[in-house]
Coordinates of C-alpha atoms in Angstrom, one line a residue:
X73 CA -26.1 28.1 -92.0
X74 CA -29.2 28.0 -94.1
X75 CA -29.3 25.3 -96.8
X76 CA -31.3 25.3 -99.9
X77 CA -34.6 23.4 -99.6
X78 CA -35.3 20.3 -101.6
X79 CA -37.3 21.0 -104.8
X80 CA -41.1 20.6 -104.3
X81 CA -41.7 19.4 -107.8
X82 CA -43.4 16.4 -109.4
X83 CA -41.1 14.2 -111.6
X84 CA -42.8 12.0 -114.2
X85 CA -40.8 8.9 -113.2
X86 CA -42.7 6.3 -111.2
X87 CA -41.5 5.4 -107.8
X88 CA -39.8 8.7 -107.1
X89 CA -41.1 10.7 -104.1
X90 CA -41.3 14.4 -103.6
X91 CA -40.4 16.3 -100.4
X92 CA -42.1 19.5 -99.4
X93 CA -40.1 22.7 -98.9
X94 CA -39.1 22.9 -95.2
X95 CA -36.9 26.0 -95.4
X96 CA -35.8 28.9 -97.6
X97 CA -32.6 29.4 -99.5
X98 CA -30.7 32.6 -98.6
X99 CA -31.5 34.1 -102.0
X100 CA -35.2 33.6 -101.8
X101 CA -36.3 36.4 -99.6
X102 CA -34.1 39.0 -101.4
X103 CA -35.4 37.8 -104.7
X104 CA -39.1 38.0 -103.5
X105 CA -38.4 41.5 -102.2
X106 CA -36.9 42.5 -105.5
X107 CA -39.9 41.1 -107.4
X108 CA -42.4 43.0 -105.2
X109 CA -40.4 46.2 -105.2
X110 CA -40.0 46.0 -109.0
X111 CA -43.7 45.4 -109.4
X112 CA -44.4 48.5 -107.2
X113 CA -42.1 50.7 -109.2
X114 CA -43.6 49.5 -112.5
X115 CA -47.1 50.3 -111.3
X116 CA -46.4 53.5 -109.5
X117 CA -44.1 55.0 -112.1
X118 CA -45.6 58.1 -113.9
X119 CA -48.9 57.2 -112.2
X120 CA -50.3 60.7 -112.2
X121 CA -50.0 60.9 -116.0
X122 CA -53.5 59.4 -116.3
X123 CA -55.1 62.1 -114.2
X124 CA -58.5 60.9 -113.0
X125 CA -58.2 57.9 -115.5
X126 CA -61.9 56.8 -115.9
X127 CA -63.7 59.9 -114.8
X128 CA -66.9 58.0 -114.4
X129 CA -65.6 56.0 -111.5
X130 CA -63.5 58.9 -110.2
X131 CA -66.6 61.0 -109.8
X132 CA -68.1 58.2 -107.7
X133 CA -64.9 58.0 -105.7
X134 CA -65.2 61.8 -105.0
X135 CA -68.8 61.4 -104.1
X136 CA -68.0 58.5 -101.7
X137 CA -65.3 60.6 -100.0
X138 CA -67.9 63.3 -99.3
X139 CA -71.0 61.3 -98.4
X140 CA -71.1 58.0 -96.5
X141 CA -74.4 57.2 -98.2
X142 CA -72.8 57.7 -101.6
X143 CA -69.9 55.6 -100.4
X144 CA -72.2 52.7 -99.4
X145 CA -74.3 52.7 -102.6
X146 CA -71.6 53.7 -105.1
X147 CA -73.3 56.8 -106.1
X148 CA -72.0 58.9 -109.0
X149 CA -72.7 62.1 -107.0
X150 CA -72.7 63.2 -103.4
X151 CA -76.4 64.1 -103.8
X152 CA -77.1 60.4 -104.4
X153 CA -79.1 60.7 -107.6
X154 CA -77.8 57.6 -109.4
X155 CA -75.2 54.9 -108.8
X156 CA -72.5 53.6 -111.1
X157 CA -73.5 50.5 -113.1
X158 CA -71.5 48.1 -110.9
X159 CA -71.6 47.3 -107.2
X160 CA -69.4 49.5 -105.1
X161 CA -66.7 47.3 -103.6
X162 CA -64.0 48.5 -106.1
X163 CA -64.8 52.1 -105.2
X164 CA -64.4 51.7 -101.5
X165 CA -60.6 51.6 -101.2
X166 CA -60.2 54.6 -103.5
X167 CA -62.9 56.6 -101.7
X168 CA -61.2 55.8 -98.3
X169 CA -57.9 57.0 -99.8
X170 CA -59.4 60.2 -100.9
X171 CA -61.1 60.8 -97.5
X172 CA -57.7 60.3 -95.8
X173 CA -55.4 62.2 -98.3
X174 CA -57.6 64.4 -100.3
X175 CA -58.7 64.3 -104.0
X176 CA -56.1 63.7 -106.6
X177 CA -54.8 61.3 -109.2
X178 CA -52.4 59.5 -106.8
X179 CA -55.0 59.2 -104.1
X180 CA -57.3 57.5 -106.5
X181 CA -54.9 55.2 -108.3
X182 CA -52.4 54.2 -105.6
X183 CA -54.8 51.7 -104.1
X184 CA -55.1 50.0 -107.5
X185 CA -51.3 49.8 -107.8
X186 CA -51.0 48.2 -104.3
X187 CA -53.6 45.6 -105.4
X188 CA -51.2 44.7 -108.2
X189 CA -48.4 44.2 -105.7
X190 CA -50.7 42.1 -103.5
X191 CA -51.8 40.0 -106.4
X192 CA -48.2 39.3 -107.3
X193 CA -47.4 38.3 -103.7
X194 CA -50.5 35.9 -103.4
X195 CA -49.7 34.3 -106.8
X196 CA -46.0 33.7 -105.7
X197 CA -47.2 32.2 -102.5
X198 CA -49.7 29.9 -104.2
X199 CA -47.2 28.6 -106.8
X200 CA -44.2 28.3 -104.4
X201 CA -46.1 26.1 -102.0
X202 CA -46.0 23.1 -104.3
X203 CA -43.4 24.0 -106.9
X204 CA -40.6 25.8 -105.2
X205 CA -39.3 29.4 -104.9
X206 CA -38.1 29.6 -108.5
X207 CA -41.5 28.7 -109.9
X208 CA -43.2 31.2 -107.6
X209 CA -40.8 34.0 -108.7
X210 CA -41.3 33.2 -112.3
X211 CA -45.1 33.2 -112.0
X212 CA -44.9 36.5 -110.2
X213 CA -42.7 38.0 -112.8
X214 CA -44.8 36.8 -115.7
X215 CA -47.9 38.3 -114.1
X216 CA -46.3 41.7 -113.3
X217 CA -45.0 41.9 -116.9
X218 CA -48.4 41.1 -118.5
X219 CA -49.3 44.3 -120.4
X220 CA -52.9 44.4 -119.4
X221 CA -52.0 43.9 -115.8
X222 CA -49.6 46.8 -116.0
X223 CA -52.5 48.8 -117.4
X224 CA -55.4 47.9 -115.1
X225 CA -53.5 48.1 -111.8
X226 CA -52.7 51.7 -112.7
X227 CA -56.3 52.4 -113.6
X228 CA -59.5 52.8 -111.6
X229 CA -61.9 50.3 -113.3
X230 CA -63.2 47.5 -111.0
X231 CA -61.0 44.8 -112.7
X232 CA -58.0 45.4 -110.5
X233 CA -59.8 44.3 -107.3
X234 CA -61.6 41.5 -109.1
X235 CA -58.3 40.0 -110.3
X236 CA -56.8 40.2 -106.8
X237 CA -59.9 38.4 -105.3
X238 CA -59.9 35.7 -108.0
X239 CA -56.2 35.0 -107.2
X240 CA -57.0 34.9 -103.5
X241 CA -59.9 32.5 -104.2
X242 CA -57.7 30.0 -106.0
X243 CA -55.0 30.2 -103.3
X244 CA -57.6 29.5 -100.6
X245 CA -59.0 26.5 -102.5
X246 CA -55.5 25.0 -102.9
X247 CA -54.8 25.5 -99.2
X248 CA -58.2 23.8 -98.5
X249 CA -57.3 20.8 -100.6
X250 CA -54.1 20.4 -98.6
X251 CA -55.7 18.4 -95.8
X252 CA -59.4 19.1 -96.6
X253 CA -59.4 22.2 -94.4
X254 CA -62.8 23.8 -94.0
X255 CA -61.6 27.2 -92.9
X256 CA -59.6 27.8 -96.1
X257 CA -62.6 26.7 -98.3
X258 CA -64.9 29.1 -96.4
X259 CA -62.3 31.8 -97.0
X260 CA -62.4 31.0 -100.7
X261 CA -66.2 31.4 -100.7
X262 CA -65.9 34.7 -98.8
X263 CA -63.3 36.0 -101.4
X264 CA -65.6 35.0 -104.2
X265 CA -68.6 36.7 -102.6
X266 CA -66.7 39.9 -102.2
X267 CA -65.6 39.6 -105.8
X268 CA -69.3 39.6 -106.7
X269 CA -69.6 43.0 -105.0
X270 CA -66.8 44.1 -107.3
X271 CA -68.0 43.0 -110.8
X272 CA -71.1 40.9 -110.2
X273 CA -71.4 37.6 -112.1
X274 CA -68.0 37.7 -113.7
X275 CA -66.7 36.7 -110.2
X276 CA -68.5 33.3 -110.6
X277 CA -67.0 32.3 -113.9
X278 CA -64.2 30.3 -112.1
X279 CA -66.6 28.8 -109.6
X280 CA -67.7 25.6 -111.5
X281 CA -64.2 24.1 -112.0
X282 CA -63.0 24.9 -108.5
X283 CA -66.1 23.4 -106.9
X284 CA -65.9 20.3 -109.0
X285 CA -62.1 20.0 -108.3
X286 CA -62.8 20.1 -104.5
X287 CA -65.7 17.7 -104.7
X288 CA -63.6 15.1 -106.5
X289 CA -60.0 15.6 -105.2
X290 CA -60.3 16.7 -101.6
X291 CA -58.7 14.0 -99.4
X292 CA -61.7 13.3 -97.2
X293 CA -64.9 11.3 -97.4
X294 CA -67.6 12.5 -99.8
X295 CA -70.1 13.5 -97.2
X296 CA -67.6 15.9 -95.6
X297 CA -66.6 17.3 -98.9
X298 CA -70.2 18.2 -99.8
X299 CA -70.7 19.7 -96.3
X300 CA -67.6 21.9 -96.7
X301 CA -68.8 23.0 -100.1
X302 CA -72.1 24.0 -98.7
X303 CA -70.3 26.0 -95.9
X304 CA -68.2 27.8 -98.5
X305 CA -71.3 28.5 -100.6
X306 CA -73.0 30.0 -97.5
X307 CA -69.9 32.2 -96.9
X308 CA -70.1 33.3 -100.5
X309 CA -73.7 34.2 -100.3
X310 CA -73.2 36.1 -97.1
X311 CA -70.1 38.0 -98.3
X312 CA -71.8 39.0 -101.6
X313 CA -75.4 39.1 -100.6
X314 CA -75.6 41.4 -97.6
X315 CA -75.1 44.5 -99.6
X316 CA -77.6 43.3 -102.2
X317 CA -80.2 42.6 -99.5
X318 CA -79.8 46.1 -98.0
X319 CA -80.2 47.7 -101.4
X320 CA -83.2 45.7 -102.4
X321 CA -84.9 46.3 -99.0
X322 CA -84.1 50.0 -98.8
X323 CA -87.0 52.2 -99.9
X324 CA -86.3 53.2 -103.5
X325 CA -87.5 56.8 -102.7
X326 CA -84.6 57.4 -100.3
X327 CA -81.7 55.8 -102.2
X328 CA -80.1 56.6 -105.5
X329 CA -81.3 55.1 -108.8
X330 CA -79.5 51.9 -109.7
X331 CA -77.4 53.1 -112.7
X332 CA -77.6 50.9 -115.8
X333 CA -80.8 49.2 -114.7
X334 CA -84.2 49.6 -116.4
X335 CA -86.4 49.4 -113.4
X336 CA -84.2 50.6 -110.5
X337 CA -83.3 47.1 -109.4
X338 CA -79.9 45.8 -108.7
X339 CA -81.0 42.2 -109.2
X340 CA -82.3 43.1 -112.7
X341 CA -79.0 44.9 -113.5
X342 CA -77.1 41.8 -112.2
X343 CA -79.0 39.2 -114.1
X344 CA -79.7 41.2 -117.2
X345 CA -77.3 43.9 -118.5
X346 CA -74.4 42.9 -116.3
X347 CA -75.2 39.2 -116.4
X348 CA -76.7 37.0 -119.1
X349 CA -76.8 40.0 -121.5
X350 CA -73.0 39.9 -121.6
X351 CA -73.2 36.3 -122.8
X352 CA -76.1 36.4 -125.3
X353 CA -75.8 40.0 -126.4
X354 CA -79.4 40.9 -125.3
X355 CA -78.3 43.9 -123.3
X356 CA -81.2 46.2 -122.7
X357 CA -79.8 49.7 -122.1
X358 CA -76.5 49.0 -123.8
X359 CA -75.0 51.8 -125.9
X360 CA -75.1 51.0 -129.6
X361 CA -76.6 47.5 -129.1
X362 CA -74.7 44.3 -128.5
X363 CA -74.6 41.2 -130.7
X364 CA -75.8 41.5 -134.2
X365 CA -76.9 38.2 -135.9
X366 CA -74.5 37.4 -138.7
X367 CA -72.2 40.2 -137.6
X368 CA -69.7 38.0 -135.7
X369 CA -70.2 39.8 -132.4
X370 CA -71.2 43.2 -133.8
X371 CA -69.5 46.3 -132.5
X372 CA -67.7 44.3 -129.8
X373 CA -65.5 42.4 -132.2
X374 CA -65.5 38.9 -133.7
X375 CA -66.3 36.0 -131.4
X376 CA -64.5 32.6 -131.7
X377 CA -61.6 30.6 -130.5
X378 CA -59.1 33.2 -131.9
X379 CA -60.6 36.2 -130.3
X380 CA -58.0 36.4 -127.5
X381 CA -55.2 36.2 -130.0
X382 CA -56.4 38.6 -132.6
X383 CA -56.3 42.3 -133.1
X384 CA -55.5 44.5 -130.2
X385 CA -56.6 41.8 -127.7
X386 CA -53.6 39.6 -128.4
X387 CA -51.1 42.2 -127.3
X388 CA -52.9 42.6 -124.0
X389 CA -52.7 39.0 -122.7
X390 CA -51.7 36.4 -125.2
X391 CA -47.9 36.6 -125.2
X392 CA -47.5 33.5 -123.0
X393 CA -51.0 32.1 -123.4
X394 CA -50.0 29.5 -126.0
X395 CA -47.2 28.3 -123.8
X396 CA -49.5 28.2 -120.8
X397 CA -51.9 25.9 -122.6
X398 CA -49.0 23.6 -123.6
X399 CA -47.6 23.6 -120.1
X400 CA -51.1 22.9 -118.7
X401 CA -51.3 19.7 -120.7
X402 CA -47.7 18.7 -119.8
X403 CA -48.3 19.3 -116.1
X404 CA -51.5 17.2 -116.0
X405 CA -49.7 14.4 -117.9
X406 CA -46.8 14.5 -115.5
X407 CA -49.0 14.5 -112.4
X408 CA -51.7 12.2 -113.5
X409 CA -50.4 9.2 -111.7
X410 CA -51.1 10.8 -108.3
X411 CA -53.9 9.2 -106.4
X412 CA -56.8 11.4 -105.2
X413 CA -57.2 10.1 -101.7
X414 CA -53.7 11.1 -100.5
X415 CA -52.1 14.1 -99.0
X416 CA -49.1 13.7 -101.2
X417 CA -47.4 16.6 -103.0
X418 CA -48.0 14.8 -106.2
X419 CA -51.8 15.0 -105.8
X420 CA -51.5 18.6 -104.6
X421 CA -49.4 19.5 -107.7
X422 CA -52.0 17.9 -110.0
X423 CA -54.7 19.8 -108.1
X424 CA -52.8 23.1 -108.7
X425 CA -52.7 22.4 -112.5
X426 CA -56.4 21.6 -112.5
X427 CA -57.3 24.7 -110.4
X428 CA -55.3 27.2 -112.4
X429 CA -56.0 25.4 -115.7
X430 CA -59.7 25.1 -115.1
X431 CA -60.0 28.8 -114.3
X432 CA -58.0 29.7 -117.4
X433 CA -60.0 27.5 -119.8
X434 CA -63.5 28.5 -118.6
X435 CA -62.6 32.2 -118.6
X436 CA -61.1 31.9 -122.0
X437 CA -64.3 30.2 -123.3
X438 CA -66.5 33.0 -121.8
X439 CA -64.4 35.8 -123.2
X440 CA -64.0 34.1 -126.6
X441 CA -67.7 33.5 -127.2
X442 CA -69.6 36.2 -125.2
X443 CA -71.7 38.1 -127.7
X444 CA -72.3 41.2 -125.5
X445 CA -70.0 44.0 -124.5
X446 CA -66.4 42.9 -124.5
X447 CA -63.3 45.1 -124.1
X448 CA -59.6 44.3 -124.3
X449 CA -58.9 45.1 -120.7
X450 CA -61.3 42.4 -119.5
X451 CA -58.5 40.0 -120.2
X452 CA -56.6 41.0 -117.0
X453 CA -58.7 38.3 -115.3
X454 CA -56.7 35.8 -117.3
X455 CA -53.3 37.1 -116.2
X456 CA -52.8 35.2 -112.9
X457 CA -53.9 31.9 -114.4
X458 CA -51.5 32.3 -117.4
X459 CA -48.7 33.3 -115.0
X460 CA -49.3 30.4 -112.6
X461 CA -49.3 27.8 -115.3
X462 CA -46.1 29.1 -116.9
X463 CA -44.3 29.1 -113.5
X464 CA -45.6 25.6 -112.6
X465 CA -45.1 24.0 -116.0
X466 CA -41.6 25.3 -116.5
X467 CA -40.6 24.2 -113.0
X468 CA -41.9 20.6 -113.6
X469 CA -40.3 20.3 -117.0
X470 CA -37.0 21.8 -115.9
X471 CA -36.6 19.1 -113.3
X472 CA -37.0 16.5 -116.0
X473 CA -35.1 18.3 -118.7
X474 CA -32.8 15.3 -119.1
X475 CA -35.6 13.3 -120.5
X476 CA -36.4 13.8 -124.2
X477 CA -40.1 14.4 -123.9
X478 CA -39.7 17.0 -121.1
X479 CA -36.8 18.8 -123.0
X480 CA -38.8 18.8 -126.2
X481 CA -41.9 20.2 -124.6
X482 CA -39.9 22.9 -122.8
X483 CA -38.1 23.8 -126.0
X484 CA -41.2 23.8 -128.0
X485 CA -43.0 26.1 -125.6
X486 CA -40.2 28.6 -125.8
X487 CA -40.0 28.4 -129.6
X488 CA -43.8 28.9 -129.8
X489 CA -43.6 31.9 -127.4
X490 CA -40.8 33.5 -129.5
X491 CA -42.7 33.0 -132.7
X492 CA -45.9 34.4 -131.3
X493 CA -44.1 37.4 -129.8
X494 CA -42.7 38.1 -133.3
X495 CA -46.2 38.2 -134.6
X496 CA -47.6 40.4 -131.9
X497 CA -44.7 42.9 -132.1
X498 CA -45.3 43.1 -135.8
X499 CA -48.9 44.2 -135.4
X500 CA -47.9 47.7 -134.2
X501 CA -46.6 49.6 -137.1
X502 CA -43.0 50.9 -136.7
X503 CA -42.9 49.8 -133.1
X504 CA -39.3 48.7 -132.2
X505 CA -38.9 46.7 -135.5
X506 CA -35.5 45.3 -134.3
X507 CA -37.1 43.8 -131.2
X508 CA -39.2 41.2 -132.8
X509 CA -36.2 39.9 -134.8
X510 CA -34.1 39.8 -131.6
X511 CA -36.8 38.0 -129.7
X512 CA -37.3 35.4 -132.5
X513 CA -33.6 34.7 -132.9
X514 CA -32.8 34.5 -129.1
X515 CA -35.9 32.4 -128.5
X516 CA -35.2 29.9 -131.2
X517 CA -31.5 29.7 -130.2
X518 CA -32.4 29.1 -126.6
X519 CA -35.0 26.4 -127.6
X520 CA -32.3 24.6 -129.5
X521 CA -30.0 24.9 -126.5
X522 CA -32.6 23.4 -124.2
X523 CA -32.8 20.4 -126.5
X524 CA -29.0 19.9 -126.3
X525 CA -28.5 21.1 -122.8
X526 CA -28.0 17.8 -121.1
X527 CA -24.8 17.3 -123.2
X528 CA -23.1 20.4 -121.9
X529 CA -23.8 20.4 -118.2
X530 CA -25.8 22.5 -115.8
X531 CA -24.0 25.8 -116.4
X532 CA -24.9 25.7 -120.1
X533 CA -28.5 24.8 -119.3
X534 CA -28.8 27.7 -116.9
X535 CA -27.3 30.2 -119.4
X536 CA -29.7 28.9 -122.1
X537 CA -32.6 29.2 -119.7
X538 CA -31.7 32.8 -118.9
X539 CA -31.6 33.7 -122.6
X540 CA -34.9 31.9 -123.2
X541 CA -36.5 33.8 -120.3
X542 CA -35.3 37.1 -121.6
X543 CA -36.6 36.3 -125.0
X544 CA -40.0 35.3 -123.7
X545 CA -40.5 38.4 -121.5
X546 CA -38.9 41.0 -123.8
X547 CA -42.1 41.7 -125.8
X548 CA -44.4 42.0 -122.8
X549 CA -41.8 44.2 -121.0
X550 CA -41.6 46.5 -123.9
X551 CA -45.4 46.8 -124.0
X552 CA -45.4 47.4 -120.2
X553 CA -42.9 50.2 -120.5
X554 CA -44.9 51.8 -123.2
X555 CA -48.0 51.5 -121.1
X556 CA -46.5 53.1 -117.9
X557 CA -45.0 56.0 -120.0
X558 CA -48.4 56.9 -121.5
X559 CA -51.5 58.6 -120.2
X560 CA -54.7 56.5 -120.1
X561 CA -58.1 58.1 -119.7
X562 CA -61.7 57.3 -120.7
X563 CA -63.7 54.1 -120.3
X564 CA -61.8 51.7 -122.6
X565 CA -58.0 51.8 -122.1
X566 CA -55.6 49.5 -123.8
X567 CA -52.0 48.6 -123.0
X568 CA -49.0 49.0 -125.3
X569 CA -48.8 50.8 -128.6
X570 CA -51.8 51.3 -130.9
X571 CA -52.5 48.4 -133.2
X572 CA -55.1 47.7 -135.9
X573 CA -58.0 45.5 -135.1
X574 CA -59.3 46.7 -131.8
X575 CA -62.9 46.2 -130.8
X576 CA -63.6 49.8 -131.4
X577 CA -66.1 52.2 -129.9
X578 CA -68.6 54.7 -131.4
X579 CA -66.8 57.9 -132.1
X580 CA -67.4 60.7 -129.6
X581 CA -69.6 58.5 -127.3
X582 CA -68.6 57.8 -123.7
X583 CA -70.3 55.2 -121.6
X584 CA -69.5 53.9 -118.2
X585 CA -68.1 50.4 -118.9
X586 CA -70.6 50.1 -121.9
X587 CA -73.6 51.0 -119.7
X588 CA -76.7 52.8 -120.7
X589 CA -78.9 55.1 -118.5
X590 CA -82.5 54.7 -117.5
X591 CA -84.9 56.3 -120.0
X592 CA -82.1 56.5 -122.6
X593 CA -79.9 58.9 -120.6
X594 CA -76.4 58.9 -122.1
X595 CA -73.4 61.1 -121.7
X596 CA -71.6 62.4 -124.8
X597 CA -68.1 63.8 -124.3
X598 CA -64.5 63.5 -125.2
X599 CA -62.6 60.4 -124.1
X600 CA -59.6 62.5 -123.0
X601 CA -61.7 64.7 -120.6
X602 CA -60.7 64.4 -117.0
X603 CA -63.0 67.1 -115.5
X604 CA -65.3 65.4 -113.0
X605 CA -67.9 68.0 -113.5
X606 CA -68.7 66.5 -116.9
X607 CA -70.8 64.0 -115.0
X608 CA -73.2 66.6 -113.5
X609 CA -75.7 65.7 -116.2
X610 CA -75.7 62.0 -115.6
X611 CA -75.8 62.5 -111.8
X612 CA -79.1 64.5 -112.0
X613 CA -80.6 62.6 -115.0
X614 CA -82.7 59.6 -113.9
X615 CA -85.5 59.3 -116.4
X616 CA -84.9 62.1 -118.9
X617 CA -82.7 62.0 -122.0
X618 CA -79.5 63.9 -121.4
X619 CA -76.7 64.9 -123.8
X620 CA -73.9 67.4 -123.4
X621 CA -71.1 68.2 -125.8

C-alpha cells in the first residue's frame, strides 16, 4: 500500500528538520494527469479559429516547409529574399509540423500548444521537488490559467518557445544547486543559448540573478563553482552561437537579407533594434519610432513601476502578481535561516525562492522601464515565475497556518488577490459584472476564514482554502475562456475582453513584431488578414520602399 510522502516544506520554527519526498501519494499521478490534460484541452480548444494567427511568421513557416535553406535562415519566402526579424528557432517546430502534415492552422499552432503543456509539466516538476505535490499542482494550475499564457501558447509568435526554455533553465539551475552538479548547470546554459536563438537578448534577462545565485549558494568550493559557471557559459555560447557564426560567415550574396537590420547583419540586429534599442528606445528601423522624451514611453505606453498593472497589460498577467511578490518576501524570510554550505532542503527551498523571485523581479524591471517597443503579450515570460512563487509560497505558509504571522500573510495575500481581481474585472465594460462581486465576496470571506481556521479544525481550513483558491482563479479562468473562444490574428494579440488603456498601434499599419524593413520597406494591410500572399511584397522588397493596401 502506498503511503503519502512527508511534506517537503520549510517551517519557520528553529530546530525542525525537513524530509524530502521519497514516494508519491495515490492521488498525485491522477491529479498531474488531470492538470496536463486540462491544460491541453484549454490550449487546443477552438484552435483553428485564429487561422494563420500572425501571418508574418506563418509565411516563414510555409517557406521553411518548402525550402531547407529557408528553414535554416528563417526566411519569409521560399525564394530566400529576406528573413523574419528574429532568429529562426521558434519557426523550426512549426515548419517541421507543416512538412509532415501539410499547411494548415492546426499544423502551425499545435506545436505551440504542446509547448504550453510541456511548460506546465516542467514547472510542476521544479516546484514539487522541494515543496511537495500540492505546491507543484498549484503552480501548474496558476500558470495554465494565466490569460496571456492561454493566448501565446495558441499563437505562433516566438514567445511560447522562449517561455518554455526559460522555465527549463530555472529547473536545470535548481537541479544543479542540489549537490553542485555540473551536468545540470551545463544543461541550463544550453537551454538559455537555444532561447537566444528564439528571441535574442530577451533570453539573457534572467541570467544575472541565476548566475549570482549559483556562485553564492552552490554547496561546493568557490573555485569549482566558478569553473562550473564557465562551463555553463561555454555551453550557452555554443548552443546560441553556432547559428550566428554560420550566418555571419555565409556570403551575403547567397543568403537572404537579415530582416529588420539596417546593414544585413544579424549581430547589428541583435545588439541594436532587437537589443539595446528595446531598452533605450533608439530603435533604428522601428515603425513609428520608439521612446519620445517627455512622452512617458511614446506610442508603446507609459513606463514605470505600475506599467504591468495598468491598462490592458494588467489583465494579461497581474492577477496573482501582487500575491506572488508578497509570498516571495514571506518565503525568503521563512527560509533565511538555512546555511549556504549544506545540502539541506531548507537551503534548496531558499534557493528556489531566490531563483524564481530573481527572475521575476529582473524581468518586471525590464518590462516596466524599457522605452522601446513593448507589447502586452511580452508578459507571458513572467507567467512561470509568478506561478512558481504562488505555489511555493502558499505551500510554506499553509504548513505554518497555525502561527499568527503565517496565517495573516496567507489571508492577506488572498484578500489582496480578490481585491485586485475586482479591479481588473471592472476594467472591461459590461464584462460579467456579477463575477467581480462574487470574487471579492468569496475572497474576503475565505481570507477571514484562514485567519480563524485553526479554531475549527482541518476540515474547515481545507474548505476555506478551496473557496479561496476558486476566488483567486475565477477571474483568470474567465479571461482564459474568453481568449480560447475568440479568434486572434495580426501581430499584437491580447487575451481576454477588450479594455481601455492598451499600448495601441498605428491604425492600418502592420509590422512584424514592431520591426521595420531595410530601406524603409513596410507592409500596410489589415490586422485581420490571414492570406499568406499578403507578404509577397515584403519577401521581394529588400532595399526599395514597398506598400500595398
